Amino acid sequence: MSFLSRLVMFLLLLAACPARAQYEGLIYGEVILKDKTVLTGPIRWSGGQVLWTDILLVSKQNSYILNYLNKEQLGKLNNAGDEGGFDWQFMDLWKDKQPQRQNELLCQFGDIASIHVTGPREAQIFLKNGSKLRVAASPDESRHLGKSISIYSGSFRRISWEQISWIKFRATPANLVPLKGRLLYGTVRTSRGDLSGFIQWDKIKFHSRQKLQGKVGNNTENSEFRFEDIQSIEKRDKGAIVKFHSDKKLFLKNNGDVNAANRGIVVMHPEWGRAIVEWSAFQSVRFTRVPDGLGYANYPKPSRIYATVRMKNGEVYKGNCTFDLDEDWTAELLEGTSHDIHYQIPFRTISGISIQDGANARIVLKDGRVLLLSNHNDVTDKNWGLIVWLKNSRYKYIAWNQVNDITFR
């Protein structure tokens, strides 16, 4: 299904019915156009994001951080695609040359106060604490900036990026004309435990009026069932058992919704972030109604990441820190994978990190959960290390292989 088709489906689901707390999870705000027109309503972002828990991925501009490292430290950084570091004999010919890696801002929409459009692919992002970040479209995910967005403000309107001056996010009002049906929410059981939150099935189906597809018995045509009629889905053999609210059960197969071709079950929550569960790790899901307290107001103002870093030689440094020479704010996300589940976790929810080896790190969340994560710069020896900002304008750069553990405030 094309983006436009999914967008039309999203807007056709808008209908007048009693407001429910569950709709506070929808992205909402004002879109101010360059001609001074102001449009207010629920927003669908250019990458298909519709929930505060959805992710925005952009590139930070004008990073200054490498200026704090000396030549020896720079030479030891792992450059993408250059496992052996840098040829400094060659680099001496280019004194202003530094290691290159994309500095990313990865956060949930609920953490953003406003976005000011400054160019065809550029913007200024203001976090809820007022901090301003200059960003551009990421080469890894160009759909997230510089593309058309959509808003329902009495009627459907698709707005090109070039028309927009500001997007100012607001709490979703209680009297919002909500979606007909409900947002998908529930508990996904995985090989590594349970995850509760908003659910996007096969990465794109987020609403109870959308349909689960699969073949029944010897039928050659797909059957379709609305999620609003489904109580639970359980993986079984090369398909899934679907239990309906009527207690009826069906075995569905031979469709990407219910087999290994599924692109992933996304689970999202303000308190712990986002997880993409691959079919190999998925066991079952039970759908429930959305609880209160998952709206825009439940994303706190971010603060600087404050860490106590204990080095392998026993030295300890405390202060605000720049993690992986990239992340500064508690709203930013740490990434890593564990047993076919990819996690994106806000630093505000992390209690500590201990380095296991060059391939993984042990992450302790503030709710007590423990994850052993790998396969990402944040948690492997491809991490560029930390700078701890000390008192009196002093600082300490600590390479990742010198870190024993980190405790976050």
mmCIF file of C-alpha atoms in Angstrom, residues 53-340:
data_model
loop_
_atom_site.group_PDB
_atom_site.id
_atom_site.type_symbol
_atom_site.label_atom_id
_atom_site.label_comp_id
_atom_site.label_asym_id
_atom_site.label_seq_id
_atom_site.Cartn_x
_atom_site.Cartn_y
_atom_site.Cartn_z
ATOM 1 C CA THR A 53 5.679 7.802 20.599
ATOM 2 C CA ASP A 54 6.785 7.747 16.953
ATOM 3 C CA ILE A 55 10.395 8.565 16.112
ATOM 4 C CA LEU A 56 11.925 11.525 14.286
ATOM 5 C CA LEU A 57 15.361 10.853 12.789
ATOM 6 C CA VAL A 58 17.373 13.818 11.482
ATOM 7 C CA SER A 59 21.029 14.885 11.217
ATOM 8 C CA LYS A 60 22.513 17.432 13.593
ATOM 9 C CA GLN A 61 24.337 20.293 11.907
ATOM 10 C CA ASN A 62 27.471 22.244 12.849
ATOM 11 C CA SER A 63 28.762 19.732 15.378
ATOM 12 C CA TYR A 64 31.680 21.150 17.350
ATOM 13 C CA ILE A 65 32.438 18.114 19.476
ATOM 14 C CA LEU A 66 35.492 16.744 17.645
ATOM 15 C CA ASN A 67 37.347 19.993 18.339
ATOM 16 C CA TYR A 68 37.771 18.780 21.922
ATOM 17 C CA LEU A 69 39.825 15.735 20.889
ATOM 18 C CA ASN A 70 43.525 15.768 20.140
ATOM 19 C CA LYS A 71 45.149 14.214 17.087
ATOM 20 C CA GLU A 72 45.905 10.916 18.825
ATOM 21 C CA GLN A 73 42.341 10.553 20.099
ATOM 22 C CA LEU A 74 40.891 11.379 16.701
ATOM 23 C CA GLY A 75 43.110 8.792 15.071
ATOM 24 C CA LYS A 76 41.702 6.037 17.268
ATOM 25 C CA LEU A 77 38.088 6.680 16.416
ATOM 26 C CA ASN A 78 36.361 4.010 14.371
ATOM 27 C CA ASN A 79 35.391 5.636 11.125
ATOM 28 C CA ALA A 80 32.440 4.104 9.291
ATOM 29 C CA GLY A 81 33.811 1.766 6.652
ATOM 30 C CA ASP A 82 37.387 2.177 7.911
ATOM 31 C CA GLU A 83 38.015 -0.322 10.664
ATOM 32 C CA GLY A 84 41.721 0.480 10.736
ATOM 33 C CA GLY A 85 41.325 4.137 11.703
ATOM 34 C CA PHE A 86 42.941 6.973 9.747
ATOM 35 C CA ASP A 87 46.040 7.339 7.649
ATOM 36 C CA TRP A 88 47.435 10.382 9.402
ATOM 37 C CA GLN A 89 50.392 10.644 7.045
ATOM 38 C CA PHE A 90 47.866 11.377 4.324
ATOM 39 C CA MET A 91 45.689 13.424 6.659
ATOM 40 C CA ASP A 92 48.577 15.797 7.371
ATOM 41 C CA LEU A 93 47.954 17.143 3.874
ATOM 42 C CA TRP A 94 44.491 18.223 5.021
ATOM 43 C CA LYS A 95 44.878 19.819 8.446
ATOM 44 C CA ASP A 96 41.200 20.678 8.770
ATOM 45 C CA LYS A 97 40.066 17.133 7.992
ATOM 46 C CA GLN A 98 38.310 15.225 10.808
ATOM 47 C CA PRO A 99 36.719 11.797 11.126
ATOM 48 C CA GLN A 100 33.314 11.811 9.487
ATOM 49 C CA ARG A 101 30.199 10.233 10.902
ATOM 50 C CA GLN A 102 26.613 11.380 10.778
ATOM 51 C CA ASN A 103 25.576 13.008 14.061
ATOM 52 C CA GLU A 104 21.925 12.113 14.516
ATOM 53 C CA LEU A 105 19.065 13.423 16.551
ATOM 54 C CA LEU A 106 16.761 10.522 17.326
ATOM 55 C CA CYS A 107 13.823 11.317 19.608
ATOM 56 C CA GLN A 108 10.092 10.836 20.018
ATOM 57 C CA PHE A 109 7.662 13.479 18.769
ATOM 58 C CA GLY A 110 6.395 13.916 22.322
ATOM 59 C CA ASP A 111 9.748 15.460 23.264
ATOM 60 C CA ILE A 112 9.560 18.262 20.670
ATOM 61 C CA ALA A 113 8.010 21.688 21.338
ATOM 62 C CA SER A 114 8.219 23.097 17.819
ATOM 63 C CA ILE A 115 9.952 22.896 14.435
ATOM 64 C CA HIS A 116 10.962 25.969 12.427
ATOM 65 C CA VAL A 117 11.503 25.341 8.727
ATOM 66 C CA THR A 118 14.724 27.024 7.574
ATOM 67 C CA GLY A 119 15.411 25.420 4.175
ATOM 68 C CA PRO A 120 14.405 22.764 1.635
ATOM 69 C CA ARG A 121 15.856 20.016 3.849
ATOM 70 C CA GLU A 122 16.726 21.986 6.989
ATOM 71 C CA ALA A 123 15.000 23.042 10.182
ATOM 72 C CA GLN A 124 15.493 24.193 13.746
ATOM 73 C CA ILE A 125 14.045 21.837 16.352
ATOM 74 C CA PHE A 126 13.103 23.253 19.745
ATOM 75 C CA LEU A 127 12.885 20.720 22.560
ATOM 76 C CA LYS A 128 10.440 21.205 25.420
ATOM 77 C CA ASN A 129 13.143 22.836 27.556
ATOM 78 C CA GLY A 130 13.676 25.531 24.913
ATOM 79 C CA SER A 131 16.957 24.162 23.562
ATOM 80 C CA LYS A 132 17.449 24.708 19.829
ATOM 81 C CA LEU A 133 19.041 22.167 17.499
ATOM 82 C CA ARG A 134 19.927 22.852 13.870
ATOM 83 C CA VAL A 135 19.103 19.796 11.795
ATOM 84 C CA ALA A 136 18.819 18.529 8.227
ATOM 85 C CA ALA A 137 17.283 15.513 6.562
ATOM 86 C CA SER A 138 19.193 12.347 7.413
ATOM 87 C CA PRO A 139 20.718 10.449 4.484
ATOM 88 C CA ASP A 140 19.564 7.279 6.259
ATOM 89 C CA GLU A 141 15.925 8.397 6.460
ATOM 90 C CA SER A 142 15.201 11.282 4.087
ATOM 91 C CA ARG A 143 11.418 11.001 4.565
ATOM 92 C CA HIS A 144 11.559 12.633 8.001
ATOM 93 C CA LEU A 145 12.415 16.177 6.917
ATOM 94 C CA GLY A 146 11.808 18.272 3.818
ATOM 95 C CA LYS A 147 8.710 16.346 2.682
ATOM 96 C CA SER A 148 4.986 17.070 2.730
ATOM 97 C CA ILE A 149 3.054 16.557 5.943
ATOM 98 C CA SER A 150 -0.709 16.222 6.419
ATOM 99 C CA ILE A 151 -3.167 17.752 8.859
ATOM 100 C CA TYR A 152 -6.878 17.347 9.469
ATOM 101 C CA SER A 153 -8.210 20.812 10.281
ATOM 102 C CA GLY A 154 -11.897 20.584 9.460
ATOM 103 C CA SER A 155 -10.926 18.967 6.199
ATOM 104 C CA PHE A 156 -7.961 17.016 4.869
ATOM 105 C CA ARG A 157 -5.005 19.061 3.727
ATOM 106 C CA ARG A 158 -1.598 17.945 2.514
ATOM 107 C CA ILE A 159 1.035 20.656 2.888
ATOM 108 C CA SER A 160 4.339 20.838 1.069
ATOM 109 C CA TRP A 161 7.436 21.524 3.152
ATOM 110 C CA GLU A 162 8.067 24.730 1.179
ATOM 111 C CA GLN A 163 4.754 26.207 2.402
ATOM 112 C CA ILE A 164 5.515 25.718 6.092
ATOM 113 C CA SER A 165 7.038 28.264 8.465
ATOM 114 C CA TRP A 166 6.467 26.596 11.855
ATOM 115 C CA ILE A 167 4.968 23.480 13.384
ATOM 116 C CA LYS A 168 4.034 24.042 17.025
ATOM 117 C CA PHE A 169 3.023 20.914 18.892
ATOM 118 C CA ARG A 170 0.221 20.992 21.454
ATOM 119 C CA ALA A 171 -1.425 18.542 23.822
ATOM 120 C CA THR A 172 -4.170 16.651 22.038
ATOM 121 C CA PRO A 173 -7.432 18.192 23.339
ATOM 122 C CA ALA A 174 -10.025 16.100 25.117
ATOM 123 C CA ASN A 175 -12.712 17.269 22.681
ATOM 124 C CA LEU A 176 -10.765 16.233 19.595
ATOM 125 C CA VAL A 177 -12.919 14.594 16.923
ATOM 126 C CA PRO A 178 -11.291 11.192 17.320
ATOM 127 C CA LEU A 179 -10.656 8.288 15.057
ATOM 128 C CA LYS A 180 -13.513 5.928 14.414
ATOM 129 C CA GLY A 181 -12.386 2.892 16.335
ATOM 130 C CA ARG A 182 -9.270 2.951 18.481
ATOM 131 C CA LEU A 183 -5.501 2.987 18.422
ATOM 132 C CA LEU A 184 -3.876 -0.424 18.723
ATOM 133 C CA TYR A 185 -2.525 -0.979 22.224
ATOM 134 C CA GLY A 186 -1.676 -4.078 24.177
ATOM 135 C CA THR A 187 1.001 -6.439 25.440
ATOM 136 C CA VAL A 188 3.371 -8.237 23.096
ATOM 137 C CA ARG A 189 4.937 -11.386 24.487
ATOM 138 C CA THR A 190 8.428 -11.992 23.125
ATOM 139 C CA SER A 191 11.209 -14.499 23.655
ATOM 140 C CA ARG A 192 12.733 -11.926 26.066
ATOM 141 C CA GLY A 193 9.621 -10.998 28.035
ATOM 142 C CA ASP A 194 6.561 -8.767 27.707
ATOM 143 C CA LEU A 195 6.351 -5.291 26.167
ATOM 144 C CA SER A 196 3.253 -3.110 26.635
ATOM 145 C CA GLY A 197 2.419 -0.019 24.614
ATOM 146 C CA PHE A 198 1.023 1.290 21.355
ATOM 147 C CA ILE A 199 1.346 -1.290 18.598
ATOM 148 C CA GLN A 200 2.059 -1.011 14.896
ATOM 149 C CA TRP A 201 1.506 -4.358 13.213
ATOM 150 C CA ASP A 202 3.833 -5.096 10.296
ATOM 151 C CA LYS A 203 5.211 -1.580 11.020
ATOM 152 C CA ILE A 204 2.271 0.237 9.377
ATOM 153 C CA LYS A 205 -1.050 -0.933 10.885
ATOM 154 C CA PHE A 206 -1.793 1.136 13.977
ATOM 155 C CA HIS A 207 -5.584 1.344 14.118
ATOM 156 C CA SER A 208 -8.391 -1.068 14.939
ATOM 157 C CA ARG A 209 -10.241 -0.383 11.661
ATOM 158 C CA GLN A 210 -7.286 -1.663 9.666
ATOM 159 C CA LYS A 211 -7.220 -5.325 8.725
ATOM 160 C CA LEU A 212 -5.157 -8.404 9.430
ATOM 161 C CA GLN A 213 -4.727 -10.598 6.377
ATOM 162 C CA GLY A 214 -4.037 -14.280 5.873
ATOM 163 C CA LYS A 215 -5.241 -17.413 4.152
ATOM 164 C CA VAL A 216 -7.641 -19.816 5.884
ATOM 165 C CA GLY A 217 -7.403 -23.543 5.202
ATOM 166 C CA ASN A 218 -6.992 -24.331 1.516
ATOM 167 C CA ASN A 219 -8.310 -20.988 0.315
ATOM 168 C CA THR A 220 -6.101 -19.325 -2.275
ATOM 169 C CA GLU A 221 -7.438 -15.833 -1.566
ATOM 170 C CA ASN A 222 -6.566 -13.777 1.505
ATOM 171 C CA SER A 223 -9.192 -13.309 4.177
ATOM 172 C CA GLU A 224 -9.311 -9.987 6.032
ATOM 173 C CA PHE A 225 -10.267 -9.283 9.645
ATOM 174 C CA ARG A 226 -10.447 -5.921 11.374
ATOM 175 C CA PHE A 227 -8.219 -5.588 14.403
ATOM 176 C CA GLU A 228 -11.188 -4.277 16.394
ATOM 177 C CA ASP A 229 -12.642 -7.797 16.256
ATOM 178 C CA ILE A 230 -9.412 -9.477 17.376
ATOM 179 C CA GLN A 231 -8.581 -10.246 21.003
ATOM 180 C CA SER A 232 -5.186 -11.884 20.498
ATOM 181 C CA ILE A 233 -2.734 -13.284 17.938
ATOM 182 C CA GLU A 234 -0.405 -16.161 18.722
ATOM 183 C CA LYS A 235 2.402 -17.359 16.473
ATOM 184 C CA ARG A 236 2.006 -21.001 15.560
ATOM 185 C CA ASP A 237 4.070 -23.036 13.093
ATOM 186 C CA LYS A 238 4.265 -20.987 9.852
ATOM 187 C CA GLY A 239 1.257 -18.840 10.645
ATOM 188 C CA ALA A 240 -0.751 -17.558 13.584
ATOM 189 C CA ILE A 241 -3.829 -18.428 15.623
ATOM 190 C CA VAL A 242 -6.190 -15.468 15.780
ATOM 191 C CA LYS A 243 -8.669 -15.344 18.666
ATOM 192 C CA PHE A 244 -11.660 -13.054 18.253
ATOM 193 C CA HIS A 245 -13.730 -11.342 20.930
ATOM 194 C CA SER A 246 -16.461 -13.835 20.048
ATOM 195 C CA ASP A 247 -14.054 -16.606 21.247
ATOM 196 C CA LYS A 248 -13.867 -17.925 17.695
ATOM 197 C CA LYS A 249 -10.368 -18.979 16.595
ATOM 198 C CA LEU A 250 -8.799 -19.206 13.152
ATOM 199 C CA PHE A 251 -5.405 -20.295 11.893
ATOM 200 C CA LEU A 252 -4.079 -17.805 9.327
ATOM 201 C CA LYS A 253 -1.095 -18.453 7.068
ATOM 202 C CA ASN A 254 0.671 -17.569 3.816
ATOM 203 C CA ASN A 255 0.659 -13.789 4.273
ATOM 204 C CA GLY A 256 3.235 -11.287 5.484
ATOM 205 C CA ASP A 257 0.928 -10.266 8.312
ATOM 206 C CA VAL A 258 1.206 -13.694 9.957
ATOM 207 C CA ASN A 259 4.513 -15.252 8.975
ATOM 208 C CA ALA A 260 8.252 -14.582 8.779
ATOM 209 C CA ALA A 261 7.700 -11.989 6.023
ATOM 210 C CA ASN A 262 6.211 -9.681 8.672
ATOM 211 C CA ARG A 263 8.361 -6.528 8.753
ATOM 212 C CA GLY A 264 8.154 -6.260 12.521
ATOM 213 C CA ILE A 265 5.764 -5.572 15.368
ATOM 214 C CA VAL A 266 6.507 -2.128 16.773
ATOM 215 C CA VAL A 267 5.735 -1.487 20.449
ATOM 216 C CA MET A 268 6.032 2.073 21.837
ATOM 217 C CA HIS A 269 5.570 3.696 25.235
ATOM 218 C CA PRO A 270 6.598 7.099 26.687
ATOM 219 C CA GLU A 271 8.142 5.422 29.749
ATOM 220 C CA TRP A 272 10.623 3.155 27.987
ATOM 221 C CA GLY A 273 10.766 4.069 24.303
ATOM 222 C CA ARG A 274 10.315 1.874 21.262
ATOM 223 C CA ALA A 275 11.006 -1.723 20.268
ATOM 224 C CA ILE A 276 10.795 -3.421 16.882
ATOM 225 C CA VAL A 277 10.075 -7.100 17.445
ATOM 226 C CA GLU A 278 11.040 -9.367 14.572
ATOM 227 C CA TRP A 279 8.783 -12.327 13.823
ATOM 228 C CA SER A 280 11.451 -14.723 15.122
ATOM 229 C CA ALA A 281 11.203 -13.098 18.582
ATOM 230 C CA PHE A 282 7.422 -12.617 18.565
ATOM 231 C CA GLN A 283 5.256 -15.077 20.482
ATOM 232 C CA SER A 284 1.852 -13.447 20.932
ATOM 233 C CA VAL A 285 -0.056 -10.207 21.406
ATOM 234 C CA ARG A 286 -3.154 -9.421 23.450
ATOM 235 C CA PHE A 287 -4.937 -6.182 22.580
ATOM 236 C CA THR A 288 -6.371 -3.952 25.315
ATOM 237 C CA ARG A 289 -7.735 -0.431 25.540
ATOM 238 C CA VAL A 290 -5.334 2.480 25.788
ATOM 239 C CA PRO A 291 -4.841 3.579 29.419
ATOM 240 C CA ASP A 292 -4.786 7.226 30.505
ATOM 241 C CA GLY A 293 -1.531 9.130 30.820
ATOM 242 C CA LEU A 294 0.080 8.546 27.432
ATOM 243 C CA GLY A 295 -0.299 12.020 25.948
ATOM 244 C CA TYR A 296 1.983 14.937 25.130
ATOM 245 C CA ALA A 297 2.119 16.092 28.765
ATOM 246 C CA ASN A 298 3.650 12.775 29.808
ATOM 247 C CA TYR A 299 6.911 13.591 28.042
ATOM 248 C CA PRO A 300 8.982 15.613 30.542
ATOM 249 C CA LYS A 301 11.230 18.506 29.624
ATOM 250 C CA PRO A 302 14.613 17.029 28.707
ATOM 251 C CA SER A 303 17.746 17.852 30.658
ATOM 252 C CA ARG A 304 21.421 17.373 29.900
ATOM 253 C CA ILE A 305 22.599 13.788 30.283
ATOM 254 C CA TYR A 306 24.389 13.676 33.667
ATOM 255 C CA ALA A 307 26.650 10.688 34.232
ATOM 256 C CA THR A 308 29.102 9.180 36.673
ATOM 257 C CA VAL A 309 31.696 7.358 34.572
ATOM 258 C CA ARG A 310 33.969 4.785 36.212
ATOM 259 C CA MET A 311 36.997 3.923 34.142
ATOM 260 C CA LYS A 312 38.764 0.580 34.052
ATOM 261 C CA ASN A 313 41.739 2.134 35.853
ATOM 262 C CA GLY A 314 39.480 3.129 38.754
ATOM 263 C CA GLU A 315 39.226 6.836 37.970
ATOM 264 C CA VAL A 316 35.749 8.358 38.322
ATOM 265 C CA TYR A 317 34.380 11.427 36.541
ATOM 266 C CA LYS A 318 31.023 13.107 37.129
ATOM 267 C CA GLY A 319 29.154 15.750 35.176
ATOM 268 C CA ASN A 320 27.036 16.487 32.149
ATOM 269 C CA CYS A 321 28.212 14.280 29.327
ATOM 270 C CA THR A 322 28.094 13.867 25.573
ATOM 271 C CA PHE A 323 27.541 10.168 24.945
ATOM 272 C CA ASP A 324 29.130 8.613 21.847
ATOM 273 C CA LEU A 325 30.211 12.193 21.011
ATOM 274 C CA ASP A 326 26.660 12.582 19.765
ATOM 275 C CA GLU A 327 23.901 12.482 22.400
ATOM 276 C CA ASP A 328 23.532 15.369 24.882
ATOM 277 C CA TRP A 329 19.904 15.285 25.997
ATOM 278 C CA THR A 330 17.842 12.845 28.060
ATOM 279 C CA ALA A 331 15.202 12.839 25.303
ATOM 280 C CA GLU A 332 17.658 11.284 22.842
ATOM 281 C CA LEU A 333 17.585 7.548 22.247
ATOM 282 C CA LEU A 334 20.123 4.807 22.867
ATOM 283 C CA GLU A 335 19.900 1.989 20.334
ATOM 284 C CA GLY A 336 20.783 -1.672 20.385
ATOM 285 C CA THR A 337 19.508 -5.145 19.564
ATOM 286 C CA SER A 338 18.870 -8.182 21.749
ATOM 287 C CA HIS A 339 17.627 -11.507 20.401
ATOM 288 C CA ASP A 340 15.967 -10.041 17.276
#
